[in-house]
Short mmCIF file of C-alpha atoms in Angstrom, two decimals:
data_model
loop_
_atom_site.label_atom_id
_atom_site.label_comp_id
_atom_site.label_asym_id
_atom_site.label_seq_id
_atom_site.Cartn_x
_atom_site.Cartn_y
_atom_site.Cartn_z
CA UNK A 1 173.09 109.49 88.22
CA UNK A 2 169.53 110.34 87.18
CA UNK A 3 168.51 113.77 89.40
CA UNK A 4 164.80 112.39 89.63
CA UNK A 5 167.10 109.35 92.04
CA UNK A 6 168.71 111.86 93.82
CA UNK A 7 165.77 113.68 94.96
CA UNK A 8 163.57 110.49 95.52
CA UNK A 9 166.36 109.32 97.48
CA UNK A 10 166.80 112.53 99.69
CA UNK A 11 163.05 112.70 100.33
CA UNK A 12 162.47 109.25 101.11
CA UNK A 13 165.96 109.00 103.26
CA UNK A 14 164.21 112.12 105.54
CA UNK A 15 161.31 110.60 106.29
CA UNK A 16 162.84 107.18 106.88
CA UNK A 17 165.38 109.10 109.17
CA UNK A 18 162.78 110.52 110.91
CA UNK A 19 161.24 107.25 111.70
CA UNK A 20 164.61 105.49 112.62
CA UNK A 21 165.42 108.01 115.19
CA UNK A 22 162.22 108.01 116.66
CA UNK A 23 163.14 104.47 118.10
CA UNK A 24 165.83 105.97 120.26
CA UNK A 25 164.62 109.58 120.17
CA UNK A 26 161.36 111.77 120.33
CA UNK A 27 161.10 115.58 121.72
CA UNK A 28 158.76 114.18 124.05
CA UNK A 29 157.31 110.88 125.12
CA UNK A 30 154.72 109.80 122.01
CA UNK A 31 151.59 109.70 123.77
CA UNK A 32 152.33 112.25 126.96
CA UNK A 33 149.31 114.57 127.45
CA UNK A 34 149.50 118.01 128.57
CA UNK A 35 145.69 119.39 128.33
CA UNK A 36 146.84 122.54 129.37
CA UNK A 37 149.15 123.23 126.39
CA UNK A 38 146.26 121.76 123.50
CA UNK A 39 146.37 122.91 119.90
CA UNK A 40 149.70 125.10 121.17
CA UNK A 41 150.73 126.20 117.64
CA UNK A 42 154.61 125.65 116.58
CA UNK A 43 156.73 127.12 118.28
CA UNK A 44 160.22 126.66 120.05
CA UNK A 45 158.92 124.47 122.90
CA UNK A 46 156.70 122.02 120.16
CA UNK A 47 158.44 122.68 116.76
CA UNK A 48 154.82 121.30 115.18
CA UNK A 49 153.06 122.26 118.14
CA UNK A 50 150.23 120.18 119.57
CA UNK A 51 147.03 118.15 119.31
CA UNK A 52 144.09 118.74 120.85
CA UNK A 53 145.00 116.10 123.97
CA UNK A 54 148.32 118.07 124.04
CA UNK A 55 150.51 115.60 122.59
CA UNK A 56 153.48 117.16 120.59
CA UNK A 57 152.81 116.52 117.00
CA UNK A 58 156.51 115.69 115.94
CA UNK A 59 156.92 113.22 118.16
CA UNK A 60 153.40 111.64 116.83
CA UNK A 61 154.79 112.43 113.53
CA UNK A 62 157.93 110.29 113.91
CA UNK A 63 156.02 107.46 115.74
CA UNK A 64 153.84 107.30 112.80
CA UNK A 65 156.13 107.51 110.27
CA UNK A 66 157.82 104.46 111.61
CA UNK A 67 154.30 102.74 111.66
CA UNK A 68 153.10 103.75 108.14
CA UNK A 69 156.65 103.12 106.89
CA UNK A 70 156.54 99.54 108.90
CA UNK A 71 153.54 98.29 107.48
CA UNK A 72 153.93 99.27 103.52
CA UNK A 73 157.81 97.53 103.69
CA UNK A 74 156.66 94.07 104.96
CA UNK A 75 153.28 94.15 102.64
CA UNK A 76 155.53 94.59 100.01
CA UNK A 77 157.90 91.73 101.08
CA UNK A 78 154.85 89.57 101.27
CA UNK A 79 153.69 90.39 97.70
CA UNK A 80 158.02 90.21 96.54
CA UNK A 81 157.88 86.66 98.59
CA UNK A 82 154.78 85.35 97.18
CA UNK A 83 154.27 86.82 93.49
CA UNK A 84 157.71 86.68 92.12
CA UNK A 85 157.92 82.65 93.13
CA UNK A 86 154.50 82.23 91.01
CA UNK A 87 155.32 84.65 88.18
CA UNK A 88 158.55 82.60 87.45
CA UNK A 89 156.44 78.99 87.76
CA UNK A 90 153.76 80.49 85.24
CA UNK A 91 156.58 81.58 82.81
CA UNK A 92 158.23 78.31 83.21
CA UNK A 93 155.35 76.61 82.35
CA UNK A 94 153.71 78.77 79.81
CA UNK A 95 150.94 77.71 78.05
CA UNK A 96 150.02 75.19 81.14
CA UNK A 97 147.27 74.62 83.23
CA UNK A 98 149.27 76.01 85.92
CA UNK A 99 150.07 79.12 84.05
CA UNK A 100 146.27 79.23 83.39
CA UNK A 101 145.26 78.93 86.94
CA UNK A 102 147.82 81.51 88.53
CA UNK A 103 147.27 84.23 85.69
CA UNK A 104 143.13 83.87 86.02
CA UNK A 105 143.52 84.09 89.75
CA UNK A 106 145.98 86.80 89.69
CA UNK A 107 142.68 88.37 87.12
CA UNK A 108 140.19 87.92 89.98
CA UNK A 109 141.93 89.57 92.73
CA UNK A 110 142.47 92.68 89.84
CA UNK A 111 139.07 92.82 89.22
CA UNK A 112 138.30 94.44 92.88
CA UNK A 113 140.01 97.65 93.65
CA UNK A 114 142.84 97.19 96.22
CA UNK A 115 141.96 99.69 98.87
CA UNK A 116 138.15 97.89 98.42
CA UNK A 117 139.80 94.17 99.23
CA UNK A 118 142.00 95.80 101.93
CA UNK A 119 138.51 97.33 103.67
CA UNK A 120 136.55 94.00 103.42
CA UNK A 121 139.52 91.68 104.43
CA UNK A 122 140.26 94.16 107.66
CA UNK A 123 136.78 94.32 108.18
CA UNK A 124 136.31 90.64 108.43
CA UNK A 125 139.54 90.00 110.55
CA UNK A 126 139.12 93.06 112.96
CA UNK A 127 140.78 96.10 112.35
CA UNK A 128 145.04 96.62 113.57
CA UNK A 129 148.26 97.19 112.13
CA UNK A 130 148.70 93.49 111.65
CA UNK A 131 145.77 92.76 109.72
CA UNK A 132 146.29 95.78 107.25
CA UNK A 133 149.59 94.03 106.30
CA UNK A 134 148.13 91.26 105.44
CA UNK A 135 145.46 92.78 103.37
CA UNK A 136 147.85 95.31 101.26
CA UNK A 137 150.37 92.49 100.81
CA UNK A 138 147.75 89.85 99.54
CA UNK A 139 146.90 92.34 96.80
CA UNK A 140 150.49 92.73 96.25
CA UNK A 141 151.40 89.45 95.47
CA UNK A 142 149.80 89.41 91.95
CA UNK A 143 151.28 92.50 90.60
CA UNK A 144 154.38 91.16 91.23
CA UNK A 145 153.68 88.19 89.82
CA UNK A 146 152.44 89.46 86.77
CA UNK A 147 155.44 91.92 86.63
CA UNK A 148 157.35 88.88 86.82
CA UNK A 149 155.85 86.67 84.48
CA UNK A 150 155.90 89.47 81.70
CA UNK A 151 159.61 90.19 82.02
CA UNK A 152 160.74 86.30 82.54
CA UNK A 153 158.47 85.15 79.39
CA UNK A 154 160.68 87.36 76.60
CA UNK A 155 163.66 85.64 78.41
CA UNK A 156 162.56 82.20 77.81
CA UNK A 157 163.13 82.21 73.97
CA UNK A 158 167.02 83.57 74.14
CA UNK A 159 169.47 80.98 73.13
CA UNK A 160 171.20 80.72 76.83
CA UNK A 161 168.24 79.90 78.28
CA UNK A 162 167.46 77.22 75.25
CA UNK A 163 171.31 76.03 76.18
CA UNK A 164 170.62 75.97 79.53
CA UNK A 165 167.36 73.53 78.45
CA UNK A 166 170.12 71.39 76.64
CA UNK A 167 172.69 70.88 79.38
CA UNK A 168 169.65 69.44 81.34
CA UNK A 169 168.79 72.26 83.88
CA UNK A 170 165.38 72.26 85.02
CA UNK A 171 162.49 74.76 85.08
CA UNK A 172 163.35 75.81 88.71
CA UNK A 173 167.06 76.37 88.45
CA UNK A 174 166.77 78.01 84.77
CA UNK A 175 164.02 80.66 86.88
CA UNK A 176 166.67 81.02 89.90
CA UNK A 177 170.02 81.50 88.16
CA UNK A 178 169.38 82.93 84.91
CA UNK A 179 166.18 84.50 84.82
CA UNK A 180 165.45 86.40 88.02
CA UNK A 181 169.00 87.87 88.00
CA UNK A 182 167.59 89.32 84.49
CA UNK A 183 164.07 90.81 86.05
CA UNK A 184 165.57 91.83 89.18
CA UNK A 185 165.62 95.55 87.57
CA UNK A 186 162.08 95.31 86.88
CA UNK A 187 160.96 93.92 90.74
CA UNK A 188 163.71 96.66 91.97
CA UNK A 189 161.22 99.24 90.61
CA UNK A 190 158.55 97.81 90.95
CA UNK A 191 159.02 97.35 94.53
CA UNK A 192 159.40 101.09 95.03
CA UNK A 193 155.96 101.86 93.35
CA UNK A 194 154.31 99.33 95.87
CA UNK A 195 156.21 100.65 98.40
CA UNK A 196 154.85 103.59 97.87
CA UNK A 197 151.06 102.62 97.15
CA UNK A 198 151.52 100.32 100.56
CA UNK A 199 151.67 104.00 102.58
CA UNK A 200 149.13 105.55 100.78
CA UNK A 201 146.66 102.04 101.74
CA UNK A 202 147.92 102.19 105.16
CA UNK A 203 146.97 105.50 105.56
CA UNK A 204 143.32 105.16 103.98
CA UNK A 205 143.02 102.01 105.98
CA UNK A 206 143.89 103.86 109.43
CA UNK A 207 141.94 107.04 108.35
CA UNK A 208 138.76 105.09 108.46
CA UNK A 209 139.61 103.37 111.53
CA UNK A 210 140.80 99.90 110.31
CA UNK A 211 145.15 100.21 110.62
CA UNK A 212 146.74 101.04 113.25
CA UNK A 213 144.74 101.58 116.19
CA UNK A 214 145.06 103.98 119.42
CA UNK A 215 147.71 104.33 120.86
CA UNK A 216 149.57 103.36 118.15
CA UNK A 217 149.84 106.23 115.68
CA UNK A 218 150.52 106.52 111.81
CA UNK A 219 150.45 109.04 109.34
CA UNK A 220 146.54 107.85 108.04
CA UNK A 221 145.58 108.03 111.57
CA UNK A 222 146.65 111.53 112.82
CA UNK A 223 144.53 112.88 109.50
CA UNK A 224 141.94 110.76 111.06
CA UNK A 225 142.13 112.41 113.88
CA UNK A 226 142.60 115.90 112.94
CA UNK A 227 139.24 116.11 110.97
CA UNK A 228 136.93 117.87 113.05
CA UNK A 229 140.01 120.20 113.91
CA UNK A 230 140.40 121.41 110.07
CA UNK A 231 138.93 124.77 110.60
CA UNK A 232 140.24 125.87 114.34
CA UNK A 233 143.79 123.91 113.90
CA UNK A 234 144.62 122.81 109.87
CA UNK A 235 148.53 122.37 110.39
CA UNK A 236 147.57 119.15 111.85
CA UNK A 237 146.18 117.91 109.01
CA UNK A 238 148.61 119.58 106.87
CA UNK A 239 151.89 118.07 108.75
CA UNK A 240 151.11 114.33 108.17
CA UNK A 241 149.52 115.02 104.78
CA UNK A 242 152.80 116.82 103.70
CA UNK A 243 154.54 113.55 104.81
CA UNK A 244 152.69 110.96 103.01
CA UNK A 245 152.81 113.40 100.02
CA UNK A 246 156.48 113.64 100.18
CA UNK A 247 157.43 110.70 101.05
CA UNK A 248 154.82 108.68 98.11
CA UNK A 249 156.87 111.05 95.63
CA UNK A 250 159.97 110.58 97.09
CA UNK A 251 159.16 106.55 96.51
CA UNK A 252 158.20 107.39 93.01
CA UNK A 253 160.83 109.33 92.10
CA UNK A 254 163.59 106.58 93.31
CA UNK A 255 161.34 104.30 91.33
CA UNK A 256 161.53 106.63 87.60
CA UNK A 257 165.72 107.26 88.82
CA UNK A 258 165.95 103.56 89.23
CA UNK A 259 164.51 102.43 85.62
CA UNK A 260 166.41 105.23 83.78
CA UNK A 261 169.53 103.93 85.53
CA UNK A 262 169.45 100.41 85.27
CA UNK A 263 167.58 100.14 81.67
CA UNK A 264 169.87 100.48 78.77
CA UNK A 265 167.98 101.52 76.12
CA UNK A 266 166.65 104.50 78.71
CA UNK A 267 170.84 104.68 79.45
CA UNK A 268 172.01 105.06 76.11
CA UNK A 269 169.47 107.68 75.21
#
């Protein structure tokens, strides 16, 4: 097993432990106050110590984790959902009008930057945890569906899939049984990259104030929040900047474990 997987895997399972736990489990209640113990710095009582309303920053940090973590795993089931089903109708019908008219509209949303179309569709539908889904998944499903359309159109000219053709399986069942089984590496890794990119957009979506909003915290939003601290208090900044850090590698390095695993040409060498 590739050690780039391994360590991906151990980074990522941390953080995602974290999170898991922190429905059942936080050293204190996420958004308890305690003025009186601000900006305490870590120490045995708050392992990460506190903010400046007194809140203990692991407990945020687990909370948010589970936010961050939340949002960038069902944007990038709404881009798996909606890309790879187009992506497989384009290659079926390549060379179509309807291969035409996905592939030039999958151009047009790639002509914007992502985190720009995240901002403007946020800003239009009010900003929330909710609505930043929506907007990183939307931008998702294209590059899955290019992703897919790319790996499903060098399929299309093997010999099973022409026999297939002659035993009088259609377009739709030719996609479903024998050519996503044959992609599903490439969405597999895929999926981690956007995985990954969905935490770093939630984080730059909550940063400027259009994720998750108060009380609700998230990674993007405690950097948010410890801004005008960075000089008196920078460990928090530095906690939940170390998580999205690690945990975007950790994501990345699954993701280059992954395709050096389950490519054979990559195995064999």
């Amino acid at each position: 097993m590739p050690l780039t997987l391994i360590l991906g895997a151990a980074l990522t399972a941390f953080f995602l432990g974290l999170a898991l736990v922190s429905f059942v489990w936080t050293p204190y209640p996420m958004a308890a106050m305690d003025i009186a113990a601000k900006l305490t710095p870590p120490g045995p009582a708050h392992w990460l110590g506190t903010d400046t309303y007194g809140r203990d920053v692991l407990s945020q940090l687990m909370v948010g984790g589970r936010t961050s973590i939340a949002v960038a795993l069902v944007a990038m089931g709404i881009g798996i959902s909606g890309g790879v089903p187009l992506g497989l109708w384009a290659a079926a019908r390549r060379g179509s009008l309807v291969d035409e008219v996905i592939m030039r509209g999958n151009d047009l949303i790639f002509a914007f930057p992502s985190l720009v179309i995240a901002i403007l569709i946020t800003a239009i539908l009010g900003p929330g945890a909710f609505n930043a889904i929506l907007a990183i998944g939307i931008f998702n499903i294209p590059v899955f569906a290019r992703v897919t359309r790319g790996g499903a159109l060098s399929l299309w000219t093997l010999d099973y899939i022409r026999a297939a053709q002659v035993a009088g399986k259609g377009g739709a069942r030719i996609s479903a049984e024998h050519v996503l089984p044959n992609i599903a590496n490439l969405l597999i890794v895929q999926g981690t990259i956007q995985f990954s990119l969905g935490i770093l957009a939630e984080a730059g979506l909550s940063y400027v104030g259009l994720g998750a909003q108060p009380p609700t915290p998230s990674w993007g939003r405690m950097l948010a929040d410890s801004q005008t601290m960075i000089y008196t208090a920078p460990l928090l900044a530095v906690f939940p900047g170390l998580a999205i850090v690690a945990t975007v590698l950790g994501l990345n390095l699954i993701g280059d474990g992954l395709r050096d695993l389950l490519d054979p040409r990559l195995r064999r060498k």
